[in-house]
Backbone as numpy.savetxt, mean C-alpha at the origin, in Angstrom:
# Nx Ny Nz CAx CAy CAz Cx Cy Cz
13.46 -9.59 19.21 13.87 -9.11 17.68 12.86 -9.44 16.06
12.05 -10.54 16.62 11.28 -11.07 15.78 9.90 -9.83 15.39
9.49 -9.34 16.57 8.37 -7.89 16.71 9.35 -6.85 15.55
10.56 -6.63 16.07 10.69 -5.45 15.59 10.97 -5.69 13.83
11.67 -7.30 13.72 11.78 -7.35 12.09 10.16 -7.15 11.39
9.03 -7.66 12.30 7.88 -7.73 11.65 7.28 -6.35 11.64
7.62 -5.13 12.30 7.32 -3.96 12.33 7.90 -3.35 10.77
9.29 -3.56 11.06 9.84 -3.02 10.10 9.20 -3.75 8.54
9.43 -5.25 8.23 8.85 -5.25 7.04 7.05 -4.80 6.42
6.60 -4.01 7.79 5.31 -3.64 7.30 5.46 -1.97 7.13
6.17 -1.87 7.82 6.53 -0.34 7.24 7.41 -0.20 5.82
8.10 -1.02 5.69 8.86 -1.20 4.67 7.93 -1.48 3.36
6.78 -2.30 4.01 6.05 -2.24 2.03 5.22 -1.14 2.12
4.45 -0.78 3.15 3.83 0.64 2.81 4.51 1.56 2.74
6.05 1.54 2.74 6.42 2.65 2.50 7.16 2.75 0.88
7.78 1.53 0.31 7.91 0.91 -0.82 6.93 0.73 -2.03
5.65 0.88 -1.53 4.51 0.39 -2.52 4.87 0.73 -3.89
4.62 2.66 -3.70 4.44 3.50 -4.63 5.37 3.15 -5.49
6.71 2.70 -5.03 7.69 2.55 -6.11 7.11 1.58 -7.40
6.65 0.52 -7.12 6.23 -0.73 -7.96 5.80 -0.49 -9.20
5.11 0.82 -9.30 4.66 1.09 -10.58 5.67 1.51 -11.51
6.50 2.72 -10.82 7.81 3.53 -11.11 8.52 2.24 -11.67
8.50 1.52 -10.99 9.61 0.17 -12.15 9.17 -0.56 -12.98
7.63 -0.55 -12.96 7.23 -1.11 -13.94 6.89 -0.15 -15.45
6.84 0.74 -14.87 6.67 2.06 -15.91 7.87 2.09 -16.68
8.75 2.17 -15.83 10.56 2.12 -16.15 10.95 0.84 -16.83
10.12 -0.12 -16.97 10.69 -1.40 -17.63 10.25 -1.36 -19.15
8.32 -1.08 -18.55 8.04 -0.79 -20.09 8.55 -0.52 -20.97
9.03 1.27 -20.41 9.24 2.17 -21.35 10.90 1.64 -21.99
11.54 0.88 -20.60 13.06 0.42 -21.58 12.35 -0.56 -22.70
11.68 -1.35 -22.63 11.49 -2.37 -24.01 10.73 -1.63 -24.82
10.11 -0.75 -24.99 9.45 0.24 -25.96 10.59 1.03 -26.56
11.78 1.26 -25.49 12.97 1.95 -26.31 13.51 3.40 -26.22
12.23 3.55 -25.04 12.29 5.19 -24.36 13.20 5.16 -23.26
12.79 6.00 -22.63 13.86 6.59 -21.25 12.89 6.17 -20.24
11.32 6.73 -20.27 10.60 6.82 -19.29 10.77 7.71 -18.31
9.63 7.48 -17.65 9.73 8.74 -16.13 10.11 7.90 -15.51
10.57 9.21 -13.68 11.28 8.41 -12.71 10.95 7.50 -12.19
11.91 6.84 -10.88 11.42 5.66 -10.74 10.49 6.23 -9.38
10.95 7.71 -9.04 10.14 8.36 -7.55 8.45 9.14 -8.62
8.72 8.93 -9.41 7.49 9.63 -9.95 5.79 9.40 -9.26
5.51 8.30 -8.69 4.72 7.76 -8.00 4.60 8.72 -6.32
5.77 8.92 -6.23 5.90 9.64 -4.75 5.67 11.15 -5.05
6.15 11.58 -6.34 5.85 12.72 -6.60 4.21 13.38 -6.97
3.83 12.26 -7.37 2.59 12.51 -7.53 1.47 12.43 -6.31
1.72 11.64 -5.50 1.35 11.31 -3.96 1.48 12.65 -3.17
2.36 13.50 -3.50 2.80 14.42 -2.66 1.96 15.66 -3.17
1.91 15.49 -4.30 1.03 16.66 -5.21 -0.10 16.26 -4.46
-0.48 15.41 -4.62 -1.92 14.87 -4.37 -2.52 15.01 -2.74
-1.80 14.56 -1.81 -1.99 14.50 -0.58 -2.11 16.39 -0.05
-1.29 16.90 -0.88 -1.31 18.91 -0.75 -1.83 19.51 -1.20
-3.13 18.57 -1.85 -4.52 19.28 -2.45 -5.44 19.14 -0.94
-6.57 19.89 -1.79 -7.50 20.31 -0.44 -8.63 19.07 -0.70
-9.51 18.57 0.00 -10.63 17.63 -0.20 -11.93 18.77 -0.88
-12.48 18.15 -1.75 -13.54 18.81 -2.13 -15.01 18.11 -2.30
-16.13 18.23 -1.24 -17.28 17.04 -1.37 -18.34 17.94 -1.33
-19.03 16.83 -1.91 -20.24 17.50 -2.67 -21.59 17.15 -1.24
-22.64 18.53 -1.21 -23.46 18.40 -0.24 -23.92 17.06 0.16
-24.22 16.10 -0.53 -25.11 15.10 -1.30 -24.34 13.63 -0.52
-22.79 13.86 -0.23 -21.96 13.36 0.27 -21.82 12.40 1.56
-22.50 11.19 1.35 -22.48 10.76 2.85 -21.35 10.01 3.51
-21.03 9.65 4.58 -20.03 9.32 4.94 -19.24 8.15 4.61
-19.81 7.31 3.90 -19.26 6.33 3.26 -18.38 6.66 2.32
-18.26 7.65 1.65 -17.54 8.53 0.26 -16.38 8.90 1.05
-16.24 9.36 1.98 -14.94 9.99 3.30 -14.44 9.05 3.84
-15.00 7.42 4.70 -14.83 6.52 4.86 -13.98 5.65 4.15
-14.43 5.21 2.84 -14.28 4.41 1.95 -12.43 4.27 1.81
-11.45 4.87 1.55 -10.19 5.53 1.44 -9.96 4.78 2.97
-9.92 5.28 4.05 -9.50 5.03 5.56 -9.98 3.70 5.19
-10.90 2.99 5.53 -11.64 1.71 5.66 -10.55 0.75 4.53
-10.20 1.24 3.48 -9.11 0.48 2.16 -7.75 0.69 2.95
-7.24 1.05 3.31 -5.91 1.76 4.10 -5.81 1.04 4.90
-6.73 0.88 5.83 -7.26 -0.55 7.11 -6.62 -2.01 6.89
-7.74 -1.79 5.84 -7.47 -3.48 5.47 -6.44 -3.94 4.54
-5.71 -2.80 4.32 -4.34 -3.46 3.69 -3.34 -3.67 4.79
-3.80 -2.65 5.79 -2.55 -2.60 6.71 -2.58 -3.94 7.70
-4.03 -4.10 7.76 -4.10 -5.08 8.89 -3.83 -6.68 7.69
-4.28 -6.38 6.72 -3.14 -7.98 6.25 -1.94 -7.94 6.05
-1.36 -6.56 6.03 0.47 -6.38 6.02 0.76 -7.45 7.72
0.14 -6.70 8.77 0.28 -7.05 10.01 0.02 -8.88 10.29
-0.94 -9.51 9.36 -0.73 -10.56 9.75 -0.34 -11.52 8.88
0.02 -11.30 7.42 1.28 -12.01 6.32 2.21 -12.33 7.06
2.89 -13.39 6.81 4.67 -13.50 7.14 5.52 -13.03 6.22
6.40 -12.07 6.22 7.14 -11.46 4.84 8.62 -12.30 5.28
9.07 -12.58 4.48 10.74 -12.93 4.30 10.93 -13.67 5.72
9.89 -14.51 5.94 10.26 -15.99 6.74 10.12 -15.17 7.91
9.45 -13.96 8.48 9.18 -13.58 10.02 8.18 -13.85 9.99
7.50 -14.26 11.06 6.19 -14.36 11.51 5.35 -12.98 11.56
4.02 -12.99 10.90 3.55 -11.71 11.41 3.43 -11.53 12.72
2.70 -10.13 12.76 2.78 -9.33 14.29 1.21 -10.13 14.85
0.32 -10.10 13.81 -0.85 -10.83 14.47 -1.45 -12.29 13.51
-0.67 -13.56 14.28 -0.71 -14.60 13.82 -1.29 -15.37 14.89
-2.48 -16.09 14.20 -3.29 -16.96 14.84 -3.84 -18.34 13.69
-3.79 -19.16 14.32 -4.62 -20.24 13.31 -5.63 -19.49 12.50
-6.17 -19.97 11.40 -7.02 -19.52 10.14 -6.50 -17.72 9.64
-5.43 -17.40 10.25 -5.02 -15.93 9.56 -5.03 -15.61 8.08
-4.70 -16.76 7.36 -4.49 -16.79 6.39 -6.16 -16.46 5.65
-7.21 -16.89 6.01 -8.59 -16.51 5.98 -9.03 -15.44 6.30
-8.48 -14.77 6.97 -8.88 -13.52 7.68 -8.22 -12.46 6.22
-6.65 -12.75 6.02 -5.92 -12.13 5.12 -6.88 -12.22 3.57
-7.54 -13.13 3.33 -8.19 -13.44 2.17 -9.28 -12.75 2.17
-9.79 -12.42 3.32 -11.46 -11.87 3.28 -10.94 -10.18 3.14
-9.96 -9.69 3.83 -9.59 -8.36 4.02 -9.42 -7.88 2.80
-8.60 -9.06 1.72 -7.92 -8.43 0.39 -9.44 -8.25 -0.21
-10.77 -9.20 -0.23 -11.43 -9.15 -1.76 -12.52 -8.06 -0.82
Protein backbone atom coordinates (compact mmCIF):
# COMPACT_ATOMS: atom_id res chain seq x y z
CA UNK A 1 0.00 0.00 0.00
CA UNK A 2 2.91 2.30 0.72
CA UNK A 3 4.21 1.94 -2.84
CA UNK A 4 0.80 2.75 -4.29
CA UNK A 5 0.53 5.82 -2.07
CA UNK A 6 4.01 6.96 -3.13
CA UNK A 7 3.11 6.59 -6.80
CA UNK A 8 -0.14 8.49 -6.22
CA UNK A 9 1.77 11.33 -4.54
CA UNK A 10 4.19 11.66 -7.46
CA UNK A 11 1.37 11.62 -10.04
CA UNK A 12 -0.68 14.16 -8.09
CA UNK A 13 2.33 16.43 -7.60
CA UNK A 14 3.06 16.47 -11.33
CA UNK A 15 -0.62 16.81 -12.27
CA UNK A 16 -1.50 19.58 -9.79
CA UNK A 17 1.70 21.61 -10.17
CA UNK A 18 0.28 23.92 -12.87
CA UNK A 19 -2.60 24.85 -10.56
CA UNK A 20 -0.29 26.64 -8.11
CA UNK A 21 0.28 29.72 -10.34
CA UNK A 22 -3.49 29.85 -10.88
CA UNK A 23 -4.11 29.95 -7.14
CA UNK A 24 -1.41 32.59 -6.66
CA UNK A 25 -2.79 34.79 -9.46
CA UNK A 26 -6.36 34.42 -8.16
CA UNK A 27 -5.33 35.44 -4.63
CA UNK A 28 -3.29 38.39 -5.92
CA UNK A 29 -6.27 39.54 -7.99
CA UNK A 30 -8.59 39.10 -5.01
CA UNK A 31 -6.37 41.33 -2.86
CA UNK A 32 -6.34 43.92 -5.65
CA UNK A 33 -10.14 43.86 -5.83
CA UNK A 34 -10.33 42.14 -9.21
CA UNK A 35 -11.78 38.81 -10.33
CA UNK A 36 -8.59 37.36 -11.80
CA UNK A 37 -7.96 34.54 -14.27
CA UNK A 38 -9.39 31.06 -14.00
CA UNK A 39 -7.66 28.57 -11.72
CA UNK A 40 -7.25 26.32 -14.76
CA UNK A 41 -5.60 28.98 -16.94
CA UNK A 42 -2.19 27.31 -16.72
CA UNK A 43 -3.71 24.05 -17.98
CA UNK A 44 -5.26 25.88 -20.94
CA UNK A 45 -1.93 27.52 -21.72
CA UNK A 46 -0.06 24.19 -21.46
CA UNK A 47 -2.57 22.52 -23.77
CA UNK A 48 -2.16 25.33 -26.30
CA UNK A 49 1.65 25.19 -26.12
CA UNK A 50 1.80 21.40 -26.37
CA UNK A 51 -0.30 21.49 -29.54
CA UNK A 52 2.15 23.85 -31.24
CA UNK A 53 4.98 22.50 -33.31
CA UNK A 54 8.62 22.94 -32.43
CA UNK A 55 10.78 25.25 -34.52
CA UNK A 56 14.53 24.77 -34.21
CA UNK A 57 17.33 26.73 -35.81
CA UNK A 58 19.77 24.95 -38.07
CA UNK A 59 22.56 25.87 -35.66
CA UNK A 60 20.79 24.39 -32.62
CA UNK A 61 22.72 21.69 -30.82
CA UNK A 62 21.30 18.64 -29.07
CA UNK A 63 21.63 20.38 -25.68
CA UNK A 64 18.90 22.85 -26.62
CA UNK A 65 16.51 20.00 -27.35
CA UNK A 66 17.56 17.89 -24.35
CA UNK A 67 17.35 20.71 -21.79
CA UNK A 68 13.60 20.53 -21.04
CA UNK A 69 13.66 16.73 -21.03
CA UNK A 70 16.54 16.66 -18.53
CA UNK A 71 14.81 19.28 -16.38
CA UNK A 72 11.59 17.25 -16.21
CA UNK A 73 13.59 14.10 -15.45
CA UNK A 74 15.38 15.85 -12.55
CA UNK A 75 12.13 17.10 -11.04
CA UNK A 76 10.48 13.70 -11.41
CA UNK A 77 13.49 11.97 -9.81
CA UNK A 78 13.42 14.44 -6.92
CA UNK A 79 9.71 13.68 -6.46
CA UNK A 80 10.52 9.97 -6.34
CA UNK A 81 13.13 10.55 -3.64
CA UNK A 82 11.39 13.05 -1.33
CA UNK A 83 8.82 11.65 1.11
CA UNK A 84 5.42 13.28 0.70
CA UNK A 85 2.69 13.31 3.33
CA UNK A 86 4.40 10.92 5.69
CA UNK A 87 4.73 8.27 2.98
CA UNK A 88 8.24 7.11 2.25
CA UNK A 89 9.69 7.98 -1.15
CA UNK A 90 9.87 5.31 -3.83
CA UNK A 91 13.64 5.67 -4.14
CA UNK A 92 14.73 6.03 -0.51
CA UNK A 93 18.31 5.45 0.61
CA UNK A 94 20.78 7.02 3.06
CA UNK A 95 21.80 10.40 1.72
CA UNK A 96 18.79 10.78 -0.55
CA UNK A 97 18.25 14.34 0.71
CA UNK A 98 21.63 15.35 -0.70
CA UNK A 99 20.77 13.89 -4.09
CA UNK A 100 17.43 15.73 -4.09
CA UNK A 101 19.27 18.97 -3.29
CA UNK A 102 21.75 18.37 -6.11
CA UNK A 103 18.95 17.58 -8.55
CA UNK A 104 17.17 20.79 -7.59
CA UNK A 105 20.33 22.80 -8.17
